[in-house]
Amino acid sequence: MRKPATFPRHLAADPRQFASVRRIVLSDGPEAGIETLAFSTGGGLDFWVTVGRLMDIATLSWRGVQLGWQSPAGLRRPDTGPADRERRFSTAFGGFLNTCGFDHIRQPADGRPLHGSAPFTPARLTAYGEDWDAAVPMLFCEGEAICWAHGGLGYRLQRRIEAPIGGSSLSLRDQVTVIGAEPAPVMALYHFNLGYPMIEDCTVELDGDRLLGPLSVPEDAMVPASLHPATSAQASCSVHGQAATVTFRWDAVELPFLQLWRDLRPGAGVMSIEPCSIGRLDDGRNAPSPLLKPGGSRLFAIDIDVADLR
């Protein structure tokens, strides 16, 4: 991780000339009404946090090149009607990060939809801005989302995202608390999606060992998900692509597995890097997950660093 750049604040009328978080609302087509925070670190890294979609990360660009995969469906919330409830994730899947959980992840099972009930839930923004006076000047946002149904399971997500001013990294910190009346599992899968040009000739490494690549696009068929256990307490997955190297680091105690999935067929062009909290059985169902009492929480921490390809 390179040292963040410093800026001569006294030479600018407004320090947002160097780095900023700006609050905007999308207004076009199916994205209309999605509240969004536009982060610009001043160090080459720019990204959007969509408050209206669980405070997930919608776009992520490095030196003006978009690295995150963009879906034809846009950054909309899915239709949650009964006709598509099982597969509603697929109707709005897109952007750099989709957070999956917390009652379920992976394929529909036991009445739970694909990747659970949390994805695309609107969040409540509680704080955002630029902290120039911190020991490391920082852009940040905080918010919470409630995923709850009477008689069912309930969760509170509290999220903070930070990015050093002048830097090329961001950090995500989540606390997921059980708020229902009954004990419940807390499952999480962080669905990071990379698109062209990152996928061209890219390689993927986990804890220093190569798992994939170099990949050649396009491919003829979608490749089923593969599961890989982390081999160190602080897991590290690096994707070396045409535009940059993106490195994901996370606490493997809470997220002990990395799942990989890709669809590099023409018209698709997406590869997913997915740190997750539980394994997968031979039949494709989730491995058992411990139950937490009401008020119990799990903490998930992921750091992302972007650098020029060496």
PDB file of C-alpha atoms in Angstrom:
ATOM      1  CA  MET A   1       0.000   0.000   0.000  1.00  0.00           C
ATOM      2  CA  ARG A   2       1.537   3.288  -1.065  1.00  0.00           C
ATOM      3  CA  LYS A   3       1.673   6.326   1.218  1.00  0.00           C
ATOM      4  CA  PRO A   4      -1.220   8.762   0.630  1.00  0.00           C
ATOM      5  CA  ALA A   5      -0.354  12.012  -1.110  1.00  0.00           C
ATOM      6  CA  THR A   6      -0.497  15.263   0.863  1.00  0.00           C
ATOM      7  CA  PHE A   7      -2.137  18.454  -0.339  1.00  0.00           C
ATOM      8  CA  PRO A   8      -1.356  22.161   0.312  1.00  0.00           C
ATOM      9  CA  ARG A   9      -4.764  23.085   1.760  1.00  0.00           C
ATOM     10  CA  HIS A  10      -3.737  26.709   2.196  1.00  0.00           C
ATOM     11  CA  LEU A  11      -3.526  27.063  -1.577  1.00  0.00           C
ATOM     12  CA  ALA A  12      -7.164  26.107  -2.184  1.00  0.00           C
ATOM     13  CA  ALA A  13     -10.291  28.072  -1.380  1.00  0.00           C
ATOM     14  CA  ASP A  14     -12.085  24.779  -0.643  1.00  0.00           C
ATOM     15  CA  PRO A  15     -10.226  21.546   0.247  1.00  0.00           C
ATOM     16  CA  ARG A  16     -12.839  19.598  -1.716  1.00  0.00           C
ATOM     17  CA  GLN A  17     -10.818  20.715  -4.724  1.00  0.00           C
ATOM     18  CA  PHE A  18      -8.402  17.909  -3.676  1.00  0.00           C
ATOM     19  CA  ALA A  19     -10.708  15.225  -2.225  1.00  0.00           C
ATOM     20  CA  SER A  20     -14.378  15.001  -1.329  1.00  0.00           C
ATOM     21  CA  VAL A  21     -17.509  12.995  -0.573  1.00  0.00           C
ATOM     22  CA  ARG A  22     -20.508  14.462  -2.371  1.00  0.00           C
ATOM     23  CA  ARG A  23     -24.113  13.426  -1.770  1.00  0.00           C
ATOM     24  CA  ILE A  24     -26.136  12.944  -4.949  1.00  0.00           C
ATOM     25  CA  VAL A  25     -29.406  11.319  -6.000  1.00  0.00           C
ATOM     26  CA  LEU A  26     -29.570   9.399  -9.268  1.00  0.00           C
ATOM     27  CA  SER A  27     -32.435  10.498 -11.500  1.00  0.00           C
ATOM     28  CA  ASP A  28     -32.354   8.486 -14.713  1.00  0.00           C
ATOM     29  CA  GLY A  29     -34.439   5.422 -15.605  1.00  0.00           C
ATOM     30  CA  PRO A  30     -34.529   2.474 -13.169  1.00  0.00           C
ATOM     31  CA  GLU A  31     -31.842   4.123 -10.994  1.00  0.00           C
ATOM     32  CA  ALA A  32     -34.055   7.126 -10.214  1.00  0.00           C
ATOM     33  CA  GLY A  33     -34.159   7.961  -6.515  1.00  0.00           C
ATOM     34  CA  ILE A  34     -31.106   5.932  -5.446  1.00  0.00           C
ATOM     35  CA  GLU A  35     -29.226   8.029  -2.874  1.00  0.00           C
ATOM     36  CA  THR A  36     -25.494   7.914  -3.560  1.00  0.00           C
ATOM     37  CA  LEU A  37     -22.220   9.201  -2.109  1.00  0.00           C
ATOM     38  CA  ALA A  38     -19.486  10.016  -4.651  1.00  0.00           C
ATOM     39  CA  PHE A  39     -16.002   9.531  -3.129  1.00  0.00           C
ATOM     40  CA  SER A  40     -12.935  11.054  -4.781  1.00  0.00           C
ATOM     41  CA  THR A  41      -9.726  10.465  -2.790  1.00  0.00           C
ATOM     42  CA  GLY A  42      -7.471  12.682  -4.893  1.00  0.00           C
ATOM     43  CA  GLY A  43      -5.063   9.771  -5.178  1.00  0.00           C
ATOM     44  CA  GLY A  44      -6.526   8.223  -8.319  1.00  0.00           C
ATOM     45  CA  LEU A  45      -9.276   6.205  -6.623  1.00  0.00           C
ATOM     46  CA  ASP A  46     -12.935   7.173  -7.105  1.00  0.00           C
ATOM     47  CA  PHE A  47     -16.029   5.202  -6.086  1.00  0.00           C
ATOM     48  CA  TRP A  48     -19.740   5.528  -5.379  1.00  0.00           C
ATOM     49  CA  VAL A  49     -21.485   4.232  -2.265  1.00  0.00           C
ATOM     50  CA  THR A  50     -25.195   3.634  -2.909  1.00  0.00           C
ATOM     51  CA  VAL A  51     -27.014   4.350   0.345  1.00  0.00           C
ATOM     52  CA  GLY A  52     -30.226   3.239  -1.362  1.00  0.00           C
ATOM     53  CA  ARG A  53     -28.695  -0.223  -1.956  1.00  0.00           C
ATOM     54  CA  LEU A  54     -27.383  -1.334   1.476  1.00  0.00           C
ATOM     55  CA  MET A  55     -24.493   1.194   1.313  1.00  0.00           C
ATOM     56  CA  ASP A  56     -22.794  -1.067  -1.221  1.00  0.00           C
ATOM     57  CA  ILE A  57     -20.107   0.157  -3.639  1.00  0.00           C
ATOM     58  CA  ALA A  58     -21.587   0.745  -7.065  1.00  0.00           C
ATOM     59  CA  THR A  59     -18.650   2.022  -9.132  1.00  0.00           C
ATOM     60  CA  LEU A  60     -14.915   1.904  -8.519  1.00  0.00           C
ATOM     61  CA  SER A  61     -12.418   3.479 -10.889  1.00  0.00           C
ATOM     62  CA  TRP A  62      -8.645   3.827 -10.869  1.00  0.00           C
ATOM     63  CA  ARG A  63      -7.039   6.744 -12.691  1.00  0.00           C
ATOM     64  CA  GLY A  64     -10.260   7.189 -14.663  1.00  0.00           C
ATOM     65  CA  VAL A  65     -10.675   3.519 -15.666  1.00  0.00           C
ATOM     66  CA  GLN A  66     -13.740   1.670 -14.357  1.00  0.00           C
ATOM     67  CA  LEU A  67     -12.773  -1.588 -12.604  1.00  0.00           C
ATOM     68  CA  GLY A  68     -16.149  -2.666 -11.182  1.00  0.00           C
ATOM     69  CA  TRP A  69     -18.611  -4.598 -13.324  1.00  0.00           C
ATOM     70  CA  GLN A  70     -21.697  -2.680 -14.453  1.00  0.00           C
ATOM     71  CA  SER A  71     -24.984  -4.490 -15.071  1.00  0.00           C
ATOM     72  CA  PRO A  72     -27.495  -3.669 -17.846  1.00  0.00           C
ATOM     73  CA  ALA A  73     -30.134  -3.525 -15.074  1.00  0.00           C
ATOM     74  CA  GLY A  74     -28.435  -0.462 -13.601  1.00  0.00           C
ATOM     75  CA  LEU A  75     -28.098   0.438  -9.939  1.00  0.00           C
ATOM     76  CA  ARG A  76     -31.722  -0.169  -9.108  1.00  0.00           C
ATOM     77  CA  ARG A  77     -33.503  -1.945  -6.314  1.00  0.00           C
ATOM     78  CA  PRO A  78     -35.096  -5.213  -7.462  1.00  0.00           C
ATOM     79  CA  ASP A  79     -38.769  -5.990  -7.675  1.00  0.00           C
ATOM     80  CA  THR A  80     -39.519  -7.834  -4.429  1.00  0.00           C
ATOM     81  CA  GLY A  81     -42.894  -9.239  -5.513  1.00  0.00           C
ATOM     82  CA  PRO A  82     -43.624 -12.946  -5.040  1.00  0.00           C
ATOM     83  CA  ALA A  83     -43.168 -13.778  -8.729  1.00  0.00           C
ATOM     84  CA  ASP A  84     -39.378 -13.317  -8.586  1.00  0.00           C
ATOM     85  CA  ARG A  85     -38.631 -13.468  -4.889  1.00  0.00           C
ATOM     86  CA  GLU A  86     -36.335 -16.507  -5.138  1.00  0.00           C
ATOM     87  CA  ARG A  87     -34.156 -14.896  -7.803  1.00  0.00           C
ATOM     88  CA  ARG A  88     -34.578 -11.195  -7.131  1.00  0.00           C
ATOM     89  CA  PHE A  89     -30.811 -10.847  -6.601  1.00  0.00           C
ATOM     90  CA  SER A  90     -30.299 -11.580 -10.304  1.00  0.00           C
ATOM     91  CA  THR A  91     -32.652  -8.771 -11.361  1.00  0.00           C
ATOM     92  CA  ALA A  92     -30.479  -6.050  -9.758  1.00  0.00           C
ATOM     93  CA  PHE A  93     -27.064  -7.734  -9.514  1.00  0.00           C
ATOM     94  CA  GLY A  94     -24.378  -5.266 -10.526  1.00  0.00           C
ATOM     95  CA  GLY A  95     -21.785  -2.821  -9.276  1.00  0.00           C
ATOM     96  CA  PHE A  96     -18.432  -3.388  -7.575  1.00  0.00           C
ATOM     97  CA  LEU A  97     -19.928  -4.790  -4.345  1.00  0.00           C
ATOM     98  CA  ASN A  98     -23.189  -6.545  -3.507  1.00  0.00           C
ATOM     99  CA  THR A  99     -23.412  -7.653   0.148  1.00  0.00           C
ATOM    100  CA  CYS A 100     -25.205 -10.988   0.579  1.00  0.00           C
ATOM    101  CA  GLY A 101     -26.795 -12.466   3.716  1.00  0.00           C
ATOM    102  CA  PHE A 102     -27.610 -12.424   6.506  1.00  0.00           C
ATOM    103  CA  ASP A 103     -30.179 -15.193   6.844  1.00  0.00           C
ATOM    104  CA  HIS A 104     -28.799 -17.086   3.824  1.00  0.00           C
ATOM    105  CA  ILE A 105     -26.170 -17.043   1.064  1.00  0.00           C
ATOM    106  CA  ARG A 106     -25.828 -18.903  -2.251  1.00  0.00           C
ATOM    107  CA  GLN A 107     -28.632 -20.680  -4.143  1.00  0.00           C
ATOM    108  CA  PRO A 108     -32.268 -20.488  -2.936  1.00  0.00           C
ATOM    109  CA  ALA A 109     -33.021 -23.030  -0.186  1.00  0.00           C
ATOM    110  CA  ASP A 110     -35.403 -23.541   2.725  1.00  0.00           C
ATOM    111  CA  GLY A 111     -37.624 -20.687   1.554  1.00  0.00           C
ATOM    112  CA  ARG A 112     -34.700 -18.226   1.440  1.00  0.00           C
ATOM    113  CA  PRO A 113     -33.960 -16.361  -1.810  1.00  0.00           C
ATOM    114  CA  LEU A 114     -30.721 -16.364  -3.769  1.00  0.00           C
ATOM    115  CA  HIS A 115     -28.047 -14.805  -1.527  1.00  0.00           C
ATOM    116  CA  GLY A 116     -30.501 -14.011   1.259  1.00  0.00           C
ATOM    117  CA  SER A 117     -32.836 -11.181   2.182  1.00  0.00           C
ATOM    118  CA  ALA A 118     -30.337  -8.356   2.772  1.00  0.00           C
ATOM    119  CA  PRO A 119     -29.110  -7.399  -0.732  1.00  0.00           C
ATOM    120  CA  PHE A 120     -30.265  -3.979  -2.007  1.00  0.00           C
ATOM    121  CA  THR A 121     -32.059  -3.042   1.254  1.00  0.00           C
ATOM    122  CA  PRO A 122     -32.181   0.774   1.531  1.00  0.00           C
ATOM    123  CA  ALA A 123     -29.955   2.069   4.341  1.00  0.00           C
ATOM    124  CA  ARG A 124     -30.156   5.133   6.576  1.00  0.00           C
ATOM    125  CA  LEU A 125     -27.170   7.450   6.265  1.00  0.00           C
ATOM    126  CA  THR A 126     -25.953   8.661   9.681  1.00  0.00           C
ATOM    127  CA  ALA A 127     -22.687  10.467   8.824  1.00  0.00           C
ATOM    128  CA  TYR A 128     -20.410  11.277   5.907  1.00  0.00           C
ATOM    129  CA  GLY A 129     -17.764  13.764   4.863  1.00  0.00           C
ATOM    130  CA  GLU A 130     -14.076  14.657   4.928  1.00  0.00           C
ATOM    131  CA  ASP A 131     -11.999  14.588   8.122  1.00  0.00           C
ATOM    132  CA  TRP A 132      -8.922  16.647   7.313  1.00  0.00           C
ATOM    133  CA  ASP A 133      -7.866  16.905  10.978  1.00  0.00           C
ATOM    134  CA  ALA A 134      -7.518  13.176  11.620  1.00  0.00           C
ATOM    135  CA  ALA A 135      -4.028  11.706  12.097  1.00  0.00           C
ATOM    136  CA  VAL A 136      -4.528  10.287   8.608  1.00  0.00           C
ATOM    137  CA  PRO A 137      -6.943  12.640   6.755  1.00  0.00           C
ATOM    138  CA  MET A 138      -9.910  10.530   5.761  1.00  0.00           C
ATOM    139  CA  LEU A 139     -13.080  10.378   3.658  1.00  0.00           C
ATOM    140  CA  PHE A 140     -15.820   8.413   5.390  1.00  0.00           C
ATOM    141  CA  CYS A 141     -19.464   7.437   5.602  1.00  0.00           C
ATOM    142  CA  GLU A 142     -21.568   5.589   8.173  1.00  0.00           C
ATOM    143  CA  GLY A 143     -25.062   4.169   8.068  1.00  0.00           C
ATOM    144  CA  GLU A 144     -27.330   1.338   9.063  1.00  0.00           C
ATOM    145  CA  ALA A 145     -29.844  -0.947   7.406  1.00  0.00           C
ATOM    146  CA  ILE A 146     -32.574  -3.073   8.998  1.00  0.00           C
ATOM    147  CA  CYS A 147     -33.422  -6.455   7.485  1.00  0.00           C
ATOM    148  CA  TRP A 148     -36.426  -7.688   9.472  1.00  0.00           C
ATOM    149  CA  ALA A 149     -39.784  -9.406   9.181  1.00  0.00           C
ATOM    150  CA  HIS A 150     -42.266  -9.991  11.986  1.00  0.00           C
ATOM    151  CA  GLY A 151     -42.271 -13.667  12.838  1.00  0.00           C
ATOM    152  CA  GLY A 152     -39.037 -14.152  10.871  1.00  0.00           C
ATOM    153  CA  LEU A 153     -35.385 -13.281  11.310  1.00  0.00           C
ATOM    154  CA  GLY A 154     -34.115  -9.769  11.998  1.00  0.00           C
ATOM    155  CA  TYR A 155     -30.744  -8.073  11.533  1.00  0.00           C
ATOM    156  CA  ARG A 156     -29.198  -4.620  11.917  1.00  0.00           C
ATOM    157  CA  LEU A 157     -26.221  -3.806   9.693  1.00  0.00           C
ATOM    158  CA  GLN A 158     -24.013  -0.928  10.878  1.00  0.00           C
ATOM    159  CA  ARG A 159     -21.435  -0.027   8.240  1.00  0.00           C
ATOM    160  CA  ARG A 160     -18.516   2.382   8.066  1.00  0.00           C
ATOM    161  CA  ILE A 161     -16.468   2.949   4.907  1.00  0.00           C
ATOM    162  CA  GLU A 162     -13.209   4.926   4.993  1.00  0.00           C
ATOM    163  CA  ALA A 163     -10.722   5.994   2.324  1.00  0.00           C
ATOM    164  CA  PRO A 164      -7.494   7.928   3.082  1.00  0.00           C
ATOM    165  CA  ILE A 165      -7.357  11.318   1.418  1.00  0.00           C
ATOM    166  CA  GLY A 166      -4.700  11.192  -1.297  1.00  0.00           C
ATOM    167  CA  GLY A 167      -4.670   7.385  -1.098  1.00  0.00           C
ATOM    168  CA  SER A 168      -5.548   4.371  -3.207  1.00  0.00           C
ATOM    169  CA  SER A 169      -7.338   2.207  -0.674  1.00  0.00           C
ATOM    170  CA  LEU A 170     -10.602   1.860   1.199  1.00  0.00           C
ATOM    171  CA  SER A 171     -11.784  -0.071   4.241  1.00  0.00           C
ATOM    172  CA  LEU A 172     -15.173  -1.541   5.041  1.00  0.00           C
ATOM    173  CA  ARG A 173     -16.245  -2.355   8.627  1.00  0.00           C
ATOM    174  CA  ASP A 174     -19.567  -4.107   9.276  1.00  0.00           C
ATOM    175  CA  GLN A 175     -21.312  -5.047  12.485  1.00  0.00           C
ATOM    176  CA  VAL A 176     -24.312  -7.347  11.973  1.00  0.00           C
ATOM    177  CA  THR A 177     -26.556  -7.756  15.025  1.00  0.00           C
ATOM    178  CA  VAL A 178     -29.439 -10.161  15.557  1.00  0.00           C
ATOM    179  CA  ILE A 179     -32.505  -8.075  16.464  1.00  0.00           C
ATOM    180  CA  GLY A 180     -35.293 -10.638  16.144  1.00  0.00           C
ATOM    181  CA  ALA A 181     -36.941 -12.494  19.009  1.00  0.00           C
ATOM    182  CA  GLU A 182     -35.232 -15.814  18.239  1.00  0.00           C
ATOM    183  CA  PRO A 183     -31.596 -16.940  17.890  1.00  0.00           C
ATOM    184  CA  ALA A 184     -30.443 -16.670  14.279  1.00  0.00           C
ATOM    185  CA  PRO A 185     -27.404 -17.384  12.110  1.00  0.00           C
ATOM    186  CA  VAL A 186     -25.390 -14.496  10.686  1.00  0.00           C
ATOM    187  CA  MET A 187     -24.086 -15.435   7.233  1.00  0.00           C
ATOM    188  CA  ALA A 188     -22.209 -13.083   4.931  1.00  0.00           C
ATOM    189  CA  LEU A 189     -20.830 -13.206   1.402  1.00  0.00           C
ATOM    190  CA  TYR A 190     -19.174 -10.117  -0.073  1.00  0.00           C
ATOM    191  CA  HIS A 191     -19.832 -10.283  -3.831  1.00  0.00           C
ATOM    192  CA  PHE A 192     -17.071  -8.112  -5.388  1.00  0.00           C
ATOM    193  CA  ASN A 193     -17.531  -7.869  -9.148  1.00  0.00           C
ATOM    194  CA  LEU A 194     -14.794  -6.984 -11.623  1.00  0.00           C
ATOM    195  CA  GLY A 195     -15.314  -6.281 -15.309  1.00  0.00           C
ATOM    196  CA  TYR A 196     -13.337  -5.367 -18.415  1.00  0.00           C
ATOM    197  CA  PRO A 197     -10.479  -4.363 -18.601  1.00  0.00           C
ATOM    198  CA  MET A 198      -9.615  -5.994 -15.239  1.00  0.00           C
ATOM    199  CA  ILE A 199     -10.648  -9.438 -16.495  1.00  0.00           C
ATOM    200  CA  GLU A 200      -8.449  -9.448 -19.606  1.00  0.00           C
ATOM    201  CA  ASP A 201      -5.435 -11.773 -19.058  1.00  0.00           C
ATOM    202  CA  CYS A 202      -5.958 -11.493 -15.300  1.00  0.00           C
ATOM    203  CA  THR A 203      -4.601 -13.800 -12.607  1.00  0.00           C
ATOM    204  CA  VAL A 204      -6.050 -14.410  -9.121  1.00  0.00           C
ATOM    205  CA  GLU A 205      -3.930 -15.296  -6.078  1.00  0.00           C
ATOM    206  CA  LEU A 206      -4.977 -16.288  -2.555  1.00  0.00           C
ATOM    207  CA  ASP A 207      -2.372 -15.907   0.185  1.00  0.00           C
ATOM    208  CA  GLY A 208       0.360 -15.919  -2.460  1.00  0.00           C
ATOM    209  CA  ASP A 209      -0.805 -19.031  -4.354  1.00  0.00           C
ATOM    210  CA  ARG A 210      -2.216 -18.681  -7.859  1.00  0.00           C
ATOM    211  CA  LEU A 211      -5.792 -19.936  -8.200  1.00  0.00           C
ATOM    212  CA  LEU A 212      -6.690 -18.717 -11.693  1.00  0.00           C
ATOM    213  CA  GLY A 213      -5.230 -17.331 -14.845  1.00  0.00           C
ATOM    214  CA  PRO A 214      -4.132 -15.872 -16.969  1.00  0.00           C
ATOM    215  CA  LEU A 215      -7.724 -15.803 -18.188  1.00  0.00           C
ATOM    216  CA  SER A 216      -8.582 -15.275 -21.834  1.00  0.00           C
ATOM    217  CA  VAL A 217     -11.835 -13.528 -22.702  1.00  0.00           C
ATOM    218  CA  PRO A 218     -14.373 -14.252 -23.931  1.00  0.00           C
ATOM    219  CA  GLU A 219     -15.089 -17.783 -22.677  1.00  0.00           C
ATOM    220  CA  ASP A 220     -17.720 -20.139 -24.088  1.00  0.00           C
ATOM    221  CA  ALA A 221     -19.557 -20.965 -20.839  1.00  0.00           C
ATOM    222  CA  MET A 222     -20.224 -19.711 -17.333  1.00  0.00           C
ATOM    223  CA  VAL A 223     -17.862 -21.312 -14.792  1.00  0.00           C
ATOM    224  CA  PRO A 224     -19.474 -22.704 -11.591  1.00  0.00           C
ATOM    225  CA  ALA A 225     -18.391 -21.260  -8.259  1.00  0.00           C
ATOM    226  CA  SER A 226     -15.307 -22.724  -6.580  1.00  0.00           C
ATOM    227  CA  LEU A 227     -14.524 -22.543  -2.852  1.00  0.00           C
ATOM    228  CA  HIS A 228     -11.066 -22.039  -1.358  1.00  0.00           C
ATOM    229  CA  PRO A 229     -10.191 -21.939   2.363  1.00  0.00           C
ATOM    230  CA  ALA A 230      -7.954 -19.103   3.514  1.00  0.00           C
ATOM    231  CA  THR A 231      -4.531 -20.281   4.681  1.00  0.00           C
ATOM    232  CA  SER A 232      -3.626 -17.365   6.952  1.00  0.00           C
ATOM    233  CA  ALA A 233      -5.382 -15.435   9.722  1.00  0.00           C
ATOM    234  CA  GLN A 234      -5.328 -12.312   7.552  1.00  0.00           C
ATOM    235  CA  ALA A 235      -6.357 -13.531   4.128  1.00  0.00           C
ATOM    236  CA  SER A 236      -5.157 -11.737   1.003  1.00  0.00           C
ATOM    237  CA  CYS A 237      -6.537 -12.107  -2.525  1.00  0.00           C
ATOM    238  CA  SER A 238      -4.830 -10.222  -5.349  1.00  0.00           C
ATOM    239  CA  VAL A 239      -6.269  -9.782  -8.829  1.00  0.00           C
ATOM    240  CA  HIS A 240      -3.690  -8.693 -11.402  1.00  0.00           C
ATOM    241  CA  GLY A 241      -5.528  -7.293 -14.396  1.00  0.00           C
ATOM    242  CA  GLN A 242      -4.952  -5.106 -17.432  1.00  0.00           C
ATOM    243  CA  ALA A 243      -5.811  -1.871 -15.638  1.00  0.00           C
ATOM    244  CA  ALA A 244      -4.469  -2.418 -12.118  1.00  0.00           C
ATOM    245  CA  THR A 245      -3.801  -4.802  -9.271  1.00  0.00           C
ATOM    246  CA  VAL A 246      -6.657  -4.976  -6.779  1.00  0.00           C
ATOM    247  CA  THR A 247      -5.883  -6.623  -3.431  1.00  0.00           C
ATOM    248  CA  PHE A 248      -8.570  -7.669  -0.956  1.00  0.00           C
ATOM    249  CA  ARG A 249      -7.555  -8.347   2.662  1.00  0.00           C
ATOM    250  CA  TRP A 250      -9.847  -9.638   5.395  1.00  0.00           C
ATOM    251  CA  ASP A 251     -10.032 -11.340   8.789  1.00  0.00           C
ATOM    252  CA  ALA A 252     -10.181 -15.061   8.018  1.00  0.00           C
ATOM    253  CA  VAL A 253     -11.573 -15.887  11.458  1.00  0.00           C
ATOM    254  CA  GLU A 254     -14.912 -14.344  10.468  1.00  0.00           C
ATOM    255  CA  LEU A 255     -14.582 -14.921   6.700  1.00  0.00           C
ATOM    256  CA  PRO A 256     -12.628 -18.185   6.390  1.00  0.00           C
ATOM    257  CA  PHE A 257     -13.438 -18.889   2.729  1.00  0.00           C
ATOM    258  CA  LEU A 258     -12.960 -17.304  -0.678  1.00  0.00           C
ATOM    259  CA  GLN A 259     -15.501 -18.188  -3.342  1.00  0.00           C
ATOM    260  CA  LEU A 260     -14.726 -17.464  -7.001  1.00  0.00           C
ATOM    261  CA  TRP A 261     -17.271 -17.248  -9.805  1.00  0.00           C
ATOM    262  CA  ARG A 262     -17.130 -15.935 -13.337  1.00  0.00           C
ATOM    263  CA  ASP A 263     -19.178 -15.533 -16.494  1.00  0.00           C
ATOM    264  CA  LEU A 264     -16.867 -14.312 -19.239  1.00  0.00           C
ATOM    265  CA  ARG A 265     -19.206 -15.062 -22.116  1.00  0.00           C
ATOM    266  CA  PRO A 266     -19.845 -12.255 -24.641  1.00  0.00           C
ATOM    267  CA  GLY A 267     -22.350  -9.816 -23.186  1.00  0.00           C
ATOM    268  CA  ALA A 268     -21.555 -10.828 -19.596  1.00  0.00           C
ATOM    269  CA  GLY A 269     -17.881 -10.265 -18.757  1.00  0.00           C
ATOM    270  CA  VAL A 270     -17.990 -10.504 -14.945  1.00  0.00           C
ATOM    271  CA  MET A 271     -15.657 -12.130 -12.436  1.00  0.00           C
ATOM    272  CA  SER A 272     -16.576 -12.246  -8.739  1.00  0.00           C
ATOM    273  CA  ILE A 273     -14.257 -12.318  -5.720  1.00  0.00           C
ATOM    274  CA  GLU A 274     -16.337 -13.450  -2.742  1.00  0.00           C
ATOM    275  CA  PRO A 275     -14.989 -13.669   0.829  1.00  0.00           C
ATOM    276  CA  CYS A 276     -17.630 -15.593   2.795  1.00  0.00           C
ATOM    277  CA  SER A 277     -18.409 -16.776   6.313  1.00  0.00           C
ATOM    278  CA  ILE A 278     -19.362 -20.426   5.765  1.00  0.00           C
ATOM    279  CA  GLY A 279     -18.464 -23.374   3.576  1.00  0.00           C
ATOM    280  CA  ARG A 280     -20.561 -25.278   1.065  1.00  0.00           C
ATOM    281  CA  LEU A 281     -21.674 -28.908   1.249  1.00  0.00           C
ATOM    282  CA  ASP A 282     -21.277 -31.380  -1.614  1.00  0.00           C
ATOM    283  CA  ASP A 283     -24.901 -30.850  -2.665  1.00  0.00           C
ATOM    284  CA  GLY A 284     -24.320 -27.098  -2.989  1.00  0.00           C
ATOM    285  CA  ARG A 285     -26.169 -26.107   0.194  1.00  0.00           C
ATOM    286  CA  ASN A 286     -24.614 -24.008   2.933  1.00  0.00           C
ATOM    287  CA  ALA A 287     -22.665 -25.670   5.703  1.00  0.00           C
ATOM    288  CA  PRO A 288     -24.209 -25.216   9.175  1.00  0.00           C
ATOM    289  CA  SER A 289     -23.788 -21.779  10.719  1.00  0.00           C
ATOM    290  CA  PRO A 290     -23.891 -21.184  14.504  1.00  0.00           C
ATOM    291  CA  LEU A 291     -26.885 -19.376  15.982  1.00  0.00           C
ATOM    292  CA  LEU A 292     -26.473 -16.062  17.791  1.00  0.00           C
ATOM    293  CA  LYS A 293     -28.786 -14.983  20.586  1.00  0.00           C
ATOM    294  CA  PRO A 294     -30.798 -11.768  20.130  1.00  0.00           C
ATOM    295  CA  GLY A 295     -28.359  -8.904  20.632  1.00  0.00           C
ATOM    296  CA  GLY A 296     -25.400 -10.987  19.450  1.00  0.00           C
ATOM    297  CA  SER A 297     -23.180  -9.577  16.703  1.00  0.00           C
ATOM    298  CA  ARG A 298     -20.559 -10.549  14.182  1.00  0.00           C
ATOM    299  CA  LEU A 299     -17.906  -8.142  12.917  1.00  0.00           C
ATOM    300  CA  PHE A 300     -16.618  -8.267   9.350  1.00  0.00           C
ATOM    301  CA  ALA A 301     -13.614  -6.242   8.129  1.00  0.00           C
ATOM    302  CA  ILE A 302     -12.337  -5.966   4.545  1.00  0.00           C
ATOM    303  CA  ASP A 303      -9.591  -3.691   3.199  1.00  0.00           C
ATOM    304  CA  ILE A 304      -9.108  -3.018  -0.517  1.00  0.00           C
ATOM    305  CA  ASP A 305      -5.965  -1.606  -2.109  1.00  0.00           C
ATOM    306  CA  VAL A 306      -5.582  -0.553  -5.746  1.00  0.00           C
ATOM    307  CA  ALA A 307      -2.209  -0.120  -7.444  1.00  0.00           C
ATOM    308  CA  ASP A 308      -0.776   0.211 -10.923  1.00  0.00           C
ATOM    309  CA  LEU A 309      -0.015  -3.111 -12.578  1.00  0.00           C
ATOM    310  CA  ARG A 310       3.692  -3.835 -12.303  1.00  0.00           C
TER     311      ARG A 310
END
